[in-house]
Short mmCIF file of C-alpha atoms in Angstrom, two decimals:
data_model
loop_
_atom_site.label_atom_id
_atom_site.label_comp_id
_atom_site.label_asym_id
_atom_site.label_seq_id
_atom_site.Cartn_x
_atom_site.Cartn_y
_atom_site.Cartn_z
CA MET A 11 -1.82 10.85 2.25
CA THR A 12 -5.24 12.40 2.79
CA LEU A 13 -8.50 11.86 0.97
CA MET A 14 -11.39 14.32 1.24
CA VAL A 15 -14.82 13.72 -0.28
CA ARG A 16 -17.30 16.58 -0.22
CA ASN A 17 -20.97 16.48 -1.29
CA LEU A 18 -20.33 13.64 -3.73
CA SER A 19 -23.35 12.67 -5.82
CA PHE A 20 -23.57 10.28 -8.74
CA ALA A 21 -26.43 8.94 -10.85
CA TYR A 22 -26.97 6.22 -13.45
CA SER A 23 -29.65 7.13 -16.01
CA PHE A 24 -31.25 9.68 -13.65
CA ARG A 25 -31.22 7.18 -10.74
CA ASP A 26 -29.31 8.63 -7.80
CA ILE A 27 -26.72 6.19 -6.48
CA LEU A 28 -24.69 8.51 -4.24
CA LYS A 29 -26.28 11.49 -2.50
CA ASN A 30 -24.13 14.22 -0.96
CA VAL A 31 -21.54 11.84 0.50
CA SER A 32 -18.91 13.61 2.62
CA PHE A 33 -16.00 12.29 4.70
CA GLN A 34 -12.28 12.72 5.19
CA THR A 35 -9.44 10.32 5.94
CA SER A 36 -5.97 10.88 7.33
CA GLN A 37 -2.64 9.12 6.90
CA GLY A 38 -2.40 5.86 8.82
CA GLU A 39 -6.15 5.45 9.20
CA ILE A 40 -8.51 2.58 8.46
CA LEU A 41 -11.96 3.72 7.35
CA ALA A 42 -14.56 0.95 7.20
CA VAL A 43 -17.46 1.55 4.80
CA LEU A 44 -20.52 -0.29 6.09
CA GLY A 45 -23.97 -0.83 4.64
CA PRO A 46 -26.23 -3.45 3.08
CA ASN A 47 -25.98 -4.47 -0.57
CA GLY A 48 -26.80 -1.83 -3.14
CA VAL A 49 -26.21 1.31 -1.04
CA GLY A 50 -23.42 2.68 -3.26
CA LYS A 51 -20.22 1.40 -1.65
CA THR A 52 -18.82 0.05 -4.92
CA THR A 53 -19.87 3.18 -6.84
CA LEU A 54 -18.09 5.31 -4.23
CA PHE A 55 -14.87 3.35 -4.81
CA ARG A 56 -15.25 3.61 -8.58
CA CYS A 57 -15.58 7.38 -8.34
CA ILE A 58 -12.43 7.64 -6.22
CA LEU A 59 -10.54 5.37 -8.64
CA GLY A 60 -11.47 7.54 -11.62
CA PHE A 61 -13.81 5.11 -13.39
CA HIS A 62 -16.72 7.52 -12.91
CA ARG A 63 -15.64 11.11 -13.52
CA HIS A 64 -19.03 12.74 -14.15
CA TYR A 65 -19.92 13.09 -10.50
CA ARG A 66 -21.08 16.17 -8.65
CA GLY A 67 -19.12 17.42 -5.67
CA SER A 68 -15.42 16.87 -5.14
CA ILE A 69 -12.90 14.12 -4.42
CA LEU A 70 -9.57 15.57 -3.29
CA VAL A 71 -6.46 13.39 -3.16
CA GLN A 72 -3.78 15.34 -1.35
CA GLY A 73 -5.72 18.48 -2.20
CA ARG A 74 -6.02 17.70 -5.93
CA GLU A 75 -9.31 16.97 -7.62
CA ALA A 76 -9.27 13.29 -8.60
CA ARG A 77 -11.09 13.68 -11.93
CA THR A 78 -8.44 16.14 -13.16
CA LEU A 79 -5.67 13.55 -12.68
CA ASN A 80 -4.80 11.17 -15.49
CA SER A 81 -4.94 7.44 -14.82
CA ARG A 82 -1.20 7.05 -14.33
CA LYS A 83 -1.01 9.85 -11.77
CA LEU A 84 -4.11 8.70 -9.93
CA SER A 85 -2.80 5.13 -9.75
CA SER A 86 0.39 6.41 -8.13
CA ASP A 87 -1.76 7.74 -5.26
CA VAL A 88 -4.64 5.26 -5.03
CA ALA A 89 -4.55 1.45 -5.40
CA TYR A 90 -7.41 -1.04 -5.50
CA ILE A 91 -7.47 -4.50 -3.93
CA PRO A 92 -10.39 -6.65 -5.19
CA GLN A 93 -12.11 -9.48 -3.36
CA SER A 94 -10.47 -11.99 -5.66
CA HIS A 95 -8.68 -12.18 -9.00
CA GLY A 96 -9.63 -14.36 -11.93
CA HIS A 97 -6.59 -15.92 -13.58
CA ALA A 98 -6.73 -17.11 -17.15
CA PHE A 99 -2.95 -17.70 -17.16
CA ASN A 100 -0.75 -19.52 -14.71
CA TYR A 101 1.08 -16.45 -13.36
CA SER A 102 3.67 -16.77 -10.65
CA VAL A 103 3.26 -14.72 -7.50
CA LEU A 104 6.17 -12.52 -8.55
CA ASP A 105 4.52 -11.88 -11.93
CA MET A 106 1.28 -10.90 -10.18
CA VAL A 107 3.05 -8.42 -7.93
CA LEU A 108 5.09 -7.03 -10.83
CA MET A 109 1.80 -5.98 -12.45
CA GLY A 110 1.59 -3.33 -9.76
CA THR A 111 4.79 -1.69 -10.98
CA THR A 112 3.66 -1.05 -14.56
CA SER A 113 2.55 2.54 -13.89
CA SER A 114 6.19 3.41 -13.12
CA ILE A 115 7.55 2.34 -16.51
CA ASN A 116 6.96 3.16 -20.17
CA PRO A 117 3.84 1.43 -21.53
CA LEU A 118 5.95 -0.43 -24.10
CA SER A 119 8.62 -1.52 -21.60
CA VAL A 120 8.83 -4.63 -19.47
CA PRO A 121 9.61 -4.66 -15.74
CA GLY A 122 13.32 -4.68 -14.99
CA LYS A 123 15.57 -5.16 -11.98
CA ARG A 124 14.26 -2.09 -10.18
CA GLN A 125 10.67 -3.27 -10.54
CA GLU A 126 11.62 -6.76 -9.32
CA GLU A 127 13.21 -5.21 -6.23
CA THR A 128 9.99 -3.25 -5.64
CA ALA A 129 7.94 -6.44 -5.98
CA TYR A 130 10.13 -8.37 -3.55
CA ASP A 131 10.01 -5.47 -1.08
CA ALA A 132 6.19 -5.46 -1.29
CA LEU A 133 6.04 -9.20 -0.61
CA ALA A 134 8.45 -8.80 2.30
CA ARG A 135 6.31 -6.03 3.77
CA ILE A 136 3.44 -8.49 4.24
CA GLY A 137 5.61 -11.47 5.13
CA ALA A 138 4.99 -13.33 1.87
CA GLU A 139 8.37 -13.23 0.13
CA HIS A 140 8.58 -17.03 0.39
CA LEU A 141 5.67 -17.25 -2.07
CA ALA A 142 7.43 -15.38 -4.90
CA GLY A 143 8.09 -18.47 -7.02
CA CYS A 144 4.74 -20.15 -6.41
CA SER A 145 1.85 -20.33 -8.84
CA PHE A 146 -0.79 -17.78 -7.86
CA SER A 147 -3.60 -20.14 -8.82
CA HIS A 148 -2.32 -22.81 -6.43
CA LEU A 149 -2.36 -20.58 -3.36
CA SER A 150 -4.99 -20.63 -0.64
CA GLY A 151 -7.57 -17.86 -0.53
CA GLY A 152 -5.75 -16.10 2.28
CA GLU A 153 -2.41 -16.28 0.46
CA GLN A 154 -3.98 -14.95 -2.74
CA GLN A 155 -5.41 -12.00 -0.85
CA LEU A 156 -1.97 -11.23 0.59
CA VAL A 157 -0.51 -11.28 -2.92
CA LEU A 158 -3.18 -8.85 -4.15
CA ILE A 159 -2.28 -6.54 -1.28
CA ALA A 160 1.40 -6.84 -2.20
CA ARG A 161 0.56 -5.93 -5.81
CA ALA A 162 -1.10 -2.74 -4.54
CA LEU A 163 1.95 -1.96 -2.37
CA ALA A 164 4.20 -2.40 -5.41
CA GLN A 165 2.13 0.33 -7.07
CA LYS A 166 3.59 2.62 -4.36
CA ALA A 167 0.21 4.24 -3.74
CA LYS A 168 -0.44 5.39 -0.20
CA ILE A 169 -4.25 5.12 -0.33
CA LEU A 170 -5.56 1.55 -0.52
CA LEU A 171 -9.17 0.77 -1.45
CA MET A 172 -10.17 -2.74 -0.42
CA ASP A 173 -13.45 -4.25 -1.59
CA GLU A 174 -14.55 -6.72 1.11
CA PRO A 175 -11.03 -8.10 1.53
CA THR A 176 -12.10 -10.98 3.80
CA SER A 177 -15.39 -12.00 2.16
CA ASN A 178 -14.17 -15.32 0.70
CA LEU A 179 -11.92 -16.36 3.57
CA ASP A 180 -12.26 -18.65 6.55
CA TYR A 181 -12.19 -17.16 10.04
CA GLY A 182 -8.47 -17.68 10.59
CA ASN A 183 -7.49 -16.07 7.30
CA GLN A 184 -9.95 -13.22 7.88
CA THR A 185 -8.20 -12.43 11.14
CA ARG A 186 -4.72 -12.68 9.62
CA ILE A 187 -5.64 -10.38 6.71
CA LEU A 188 -7.22 -7.79 9.04
CA GLN A 189 -4.16 -7.85 11.28
CA GLN A 190 -1.98 -7.28 8.22
CA ILE A 191 -4.20 -4.37 7.13
CA ARG A 192 -3.86 -2.89 10.62
CA LEU A 193 -0.07 -3.10 10.28
CA LEU A 194 -0.21 -1.33 6.91
CA ALA A 195 -2.13 1.53 8.51
CA ASP A 196 0.50 1.65 11.26
CA TYR A 197 3.14 1.94 8.51
CA GLY A 198 1.33 5.07 7.25
CA TYR A 199 -1.01 3.73 4.57
CA THR A 200 -4.56 5.08 4.41
CA VAL A 201 -7.02 2.20 4.03
CA LEU A 202 -10.66 2.33 2.93
CA LEU A 203 -12.30 -1.05 3.13
CA SER A 204 -15.89 -2.00 2.44
CA SER A 205 -17.32 -4.69 4.66
CA HIS A 206 -20.53 -6.52 5.46
CA ASN A 207 -19.15 -7.40 8.88
CA PRO A 208 -19.70 -4.63 11.46
CA GLN A 209 -17.80 -6.65 14.07
CA GLN A 210 -14.63 -6.33 12.02
CA ALA A 211 -15.17 -2.59 11.68
CA LEU A 212 -15.68 -2.30 15.42
CA TRP A 213 -12.39 -4.03 16.19
CA TYR A 214 -10.06 -2.84 13.42
CA ALA A 215 -11.29 0.50 12.01
CA ASP A 216 -10.33 3.95 13.22
CA ASN A 217 -13.47 5.44 11.68
CA ILE A 218 -16.70 4.11 10.23
CA LEU A 219 -18.67 5.45 7.25
CA ALA A 220 -22.17 3.97 7.40
CA MET A 221 -24.29 4.24 4.25
CA GLU A 222 -27.95 3.65 3.53
CA ASP A 223 -29.69 4.29 0.17
CA GLY A 224 -26.68 6.19 -1.19
CA SER A 225 -26.43 8.58 1.75
CA VAL A 226 -24.19 8.77 4.82
CA VAL A 227 -26.14 7.97 7.97
CA ALA A 228 -23.15 7.98 10.33
CA PHE A 229 -19.47 8.93 10.23
CA GLY A 230 -17.06 8.81 13.16
CA THR A 231 -15.13 6.54 15.46
CA PRO A 232 -16.60 3.14 16.32
CA ASP A 233 -17.19 4.24 19.91
CA ASP A 234 -19.06 7.33 18.74
CA VAL A 235 -21.30 5.90 16.03
CA MET A 236 -21.70 2.15 16.55
CA ASN A 237 -24.90 1.44 18.46
CA SER A 238 -27.98 -0.73 18.18
CA ASN A 239 -30.01 1.95 16.45
CA LEU A 240 -27.45 2.33 13.66
CA LEU A 241 -27.18 -1.44 13.19
CA LYS A 242 -30.97 -1.74 13.01
CA THR A 243 -31.02 1.01 10.36
CA LEU A 244 -28.35 -0.73 8.27
CA TYR A 245 -29.35 -4.37 8.59
CA GLY A 246 -32.95 -4.41 9.77
CA ILE A 247 -32.36 -6.63 12.80
CA ASP A 248 -31.86 -6.06 16.51
CA ILE A 249 -28.20 -6.34 17.47
CA ALA A 250 -26.87 -5.95 21.01
CA LEU A 251 -23.49 -4.45 21.84
CA VAL A 252 -22.08 -6.62 24.61
CA HIS A 253 -19.14 -5.07 26.45
CA SER A 254 -16.59 -7.49 27.85
CA ASP A 255 -12.96 -7.68 28.96
CA TYR A 256 -12.13 -8.79 25.41
CA GLY A 257 -13.75 -5.79 23.75
CA THR A 258 -17.23 -5.08 22.45
CA LEU A 259 -19.06 -7.97 20.79
CA LEU A 260 -22.10 -7.79 18.52
CA ALA A 261 -24.91 -10.24 19.31
CA PRO A 262 -27.88 -10.48 16.91
CA GLN A 263 -31.22 -11.06 18.58
CA LEU A 264 -32.35 -14.26 16.89
CA PHE A 265 -35.17 -15.43 19.19
CA GLY A 266 -38.81 -14.42 19.26
CA ASP A 267 -40.64 -12.09 21.61
CA HIS A 268 -42.18 -15.11 23.37
CA ASP A 269 -38.84 -15.89 24.98
CA THR A 270 -39.14 -13.09 27.53
CA SER A 271 -36.45 -14.25 29.95
CA ARG A 272 -33.75 -14.26 27.28
CA GLY A 273 -35.09 -11.08 25.73
CA GLU A 274 -34.98 -9.16 29.01
CA LYS A 275 -31.45 -10.34 29.72
CA LEU A 276 -30.21 -9.30 26.27
CA HIS A 277 -32.14 -6.03 26.36
CA ALA A 278 -30.27 -5.09 29.52
CA THR A 279 -26.97 -5.22 27.63
CA MET A 280 -28.12 -3.31 24.58
CA ASP A 281 -26.46 0.02 24.02
CA ARG A 282 -29.23 2.46 23.09
#
């Protein structure tokens, strides 16, 4: 499943939010969308999901313009996984995942055996079938995020949009969720995830889309685009790329210019 965005622009009340954004994804790819708060990452996702249809440019899902697709058809191609899910009712995990199957049935119908099989299959895909009978509200943050991913899989969409999927999780659960996302890409899903953590993008993404003030400032593989200059542009601080046997690590420069011995040592490792 491919997604192609060309010269996408969008404005609220004459204020430009997105400015000529262009990129393309392929099946089985993780694209990490990086940038500080307020650069248009959420608006980009909302345009792809069909919430904003009065954009300029084009969004092609498998070659079809997204704004020409009705909500049911678009949801069969593209699914959204939020950071978290508010729960006014005490839904079971199975009920939560079944919500992802509703686009496949009549609006006045209730999920049946086929939808339950789809829900169980989605939970099994992420190794969470043992949670089916549990209360969603009683799960840990990491388990809840897995269930939200399973709900998207039950939707049977092949493009997954994830809004900061690890933002509310501890380090262990962040790693487990990212490893699961990597497996989904290996299964053939196309994943777009927004993140405030460039280290995660460096380790898990196939490509990076870096945004600043609504525009794309870099697009390509982590090896091609991730450098200290880009990180300074995005986050306004000096960050070294330290290459090691365990991969490339990002090290923010947190000390002052007066500490010349440490500064010279770190400067020597910085990838310019």
